Amino acid sequence: MDKYNTNDPTTYRHCTVENLNGIRIHYIDENSSSQKVLLLLHGFPEFWFGWREQIPFLVSKGYRVIAPDLRGFGETSCPESAEVYGHKTVSDDLVALLDYLQIPTVTVVAHDWGGAVAWRFTQYYPERTLAVAVFNTPYFPPNKTYVPLEKVVEALPNFRYQMRFCAADCDQELDADPEAFFKRILRLHTEAAGPLYDAENDSIIRGRPQLERSKAITEEQLKYYVEQYKRNGFHGALNWYRTTKVKYEESKDLDPIIKHPAMMVTASDDKALPPSMASGMHKFIPNLEMQHIENAGHWVLWEQPAECNRLLDGFLSKVYGNSKL
């Protein structure tokens, strides 16, 4: 739509509300007259801006689009303690926002960490969820016994970077040069830059060469990412990786079966969350639609925006039918 400019975040409708579930929540809220409401949940290290390519399209299709900065990100509050970053607490944030906006039910659309929250939100609040669509992040049923992150990394070595993110001094490493971090992490899958984690230096950016900006990110977009993290630093966002025990305690008694209509979208070249991790989801989500996008990595939302939007359009059309609400 003409009013939106993906290089200019001020062309989106920004809202802020204080003291919801104890924090300030910043969110984008577009087309608020529509009763077909989508709740868009970003991952790390993004914030609402990760949906910049989807918001205009979804609004053009008649949906109300709400894209919050999750706690620890962007202009939303960043509590100090990692104990308050579990998926139940974040889901409670979202329900508080929906209650404030007087929205009874939503379809949750998510990516990366937002995807992990989306699956759990659907379990914690099934009555508030119409359907769920997730990019890249597979569903895992709640563990019945606690598995520490160290054991997870042994089984999934592609998660080794998460151990570095859990280290207390990682906050300072990334705060010292957020531009270098974003130039390293926000890249097309075809732009080789080595692994995210440097085992030799036990670092993400420290002791490593500065990279050029990805051709998929404009200078204006890069500047906005950097500005947002200079606001509050990386501590809140990194706290999401420090909640393995919290998430286990919160979810261990949940029903592992999700009965809602669901779509899972894998990306062919996602090194963090490869498509193979999504195998077997049908056992737990009987109404699951599996989709796949070729020639895309972890940042599929802006690597292949047209294909992401096409898949969303098809799935949401089935959820809402020909409703004119």
PDB file of C-alpha atoms in Angstrom, residues 1 102 165 264 269 271:
ATOM      1  CA  MET A   1       0.000   0.000   0.000  1.00  0.00           C
ATOM      2  CA  GLN A 102     -10.884  -5.595  23.565  1.00  0.00           C
ATOM      3  CA  PHE A 165      24.264 -15.613  24.117  1.00  0.00           C
ATOM      4  CA  MET A 264       4.356 -24.464   9.448  1.00  0.00           C
ATOM      5  CA  ASP A 269      18.737 -22.903   3.805  1.00  0.00           C
ATOM      6  CA  LYS A 271      21.123 -23.085   9.268  1.00  0.00           C
TER       7      LYS A 271
END
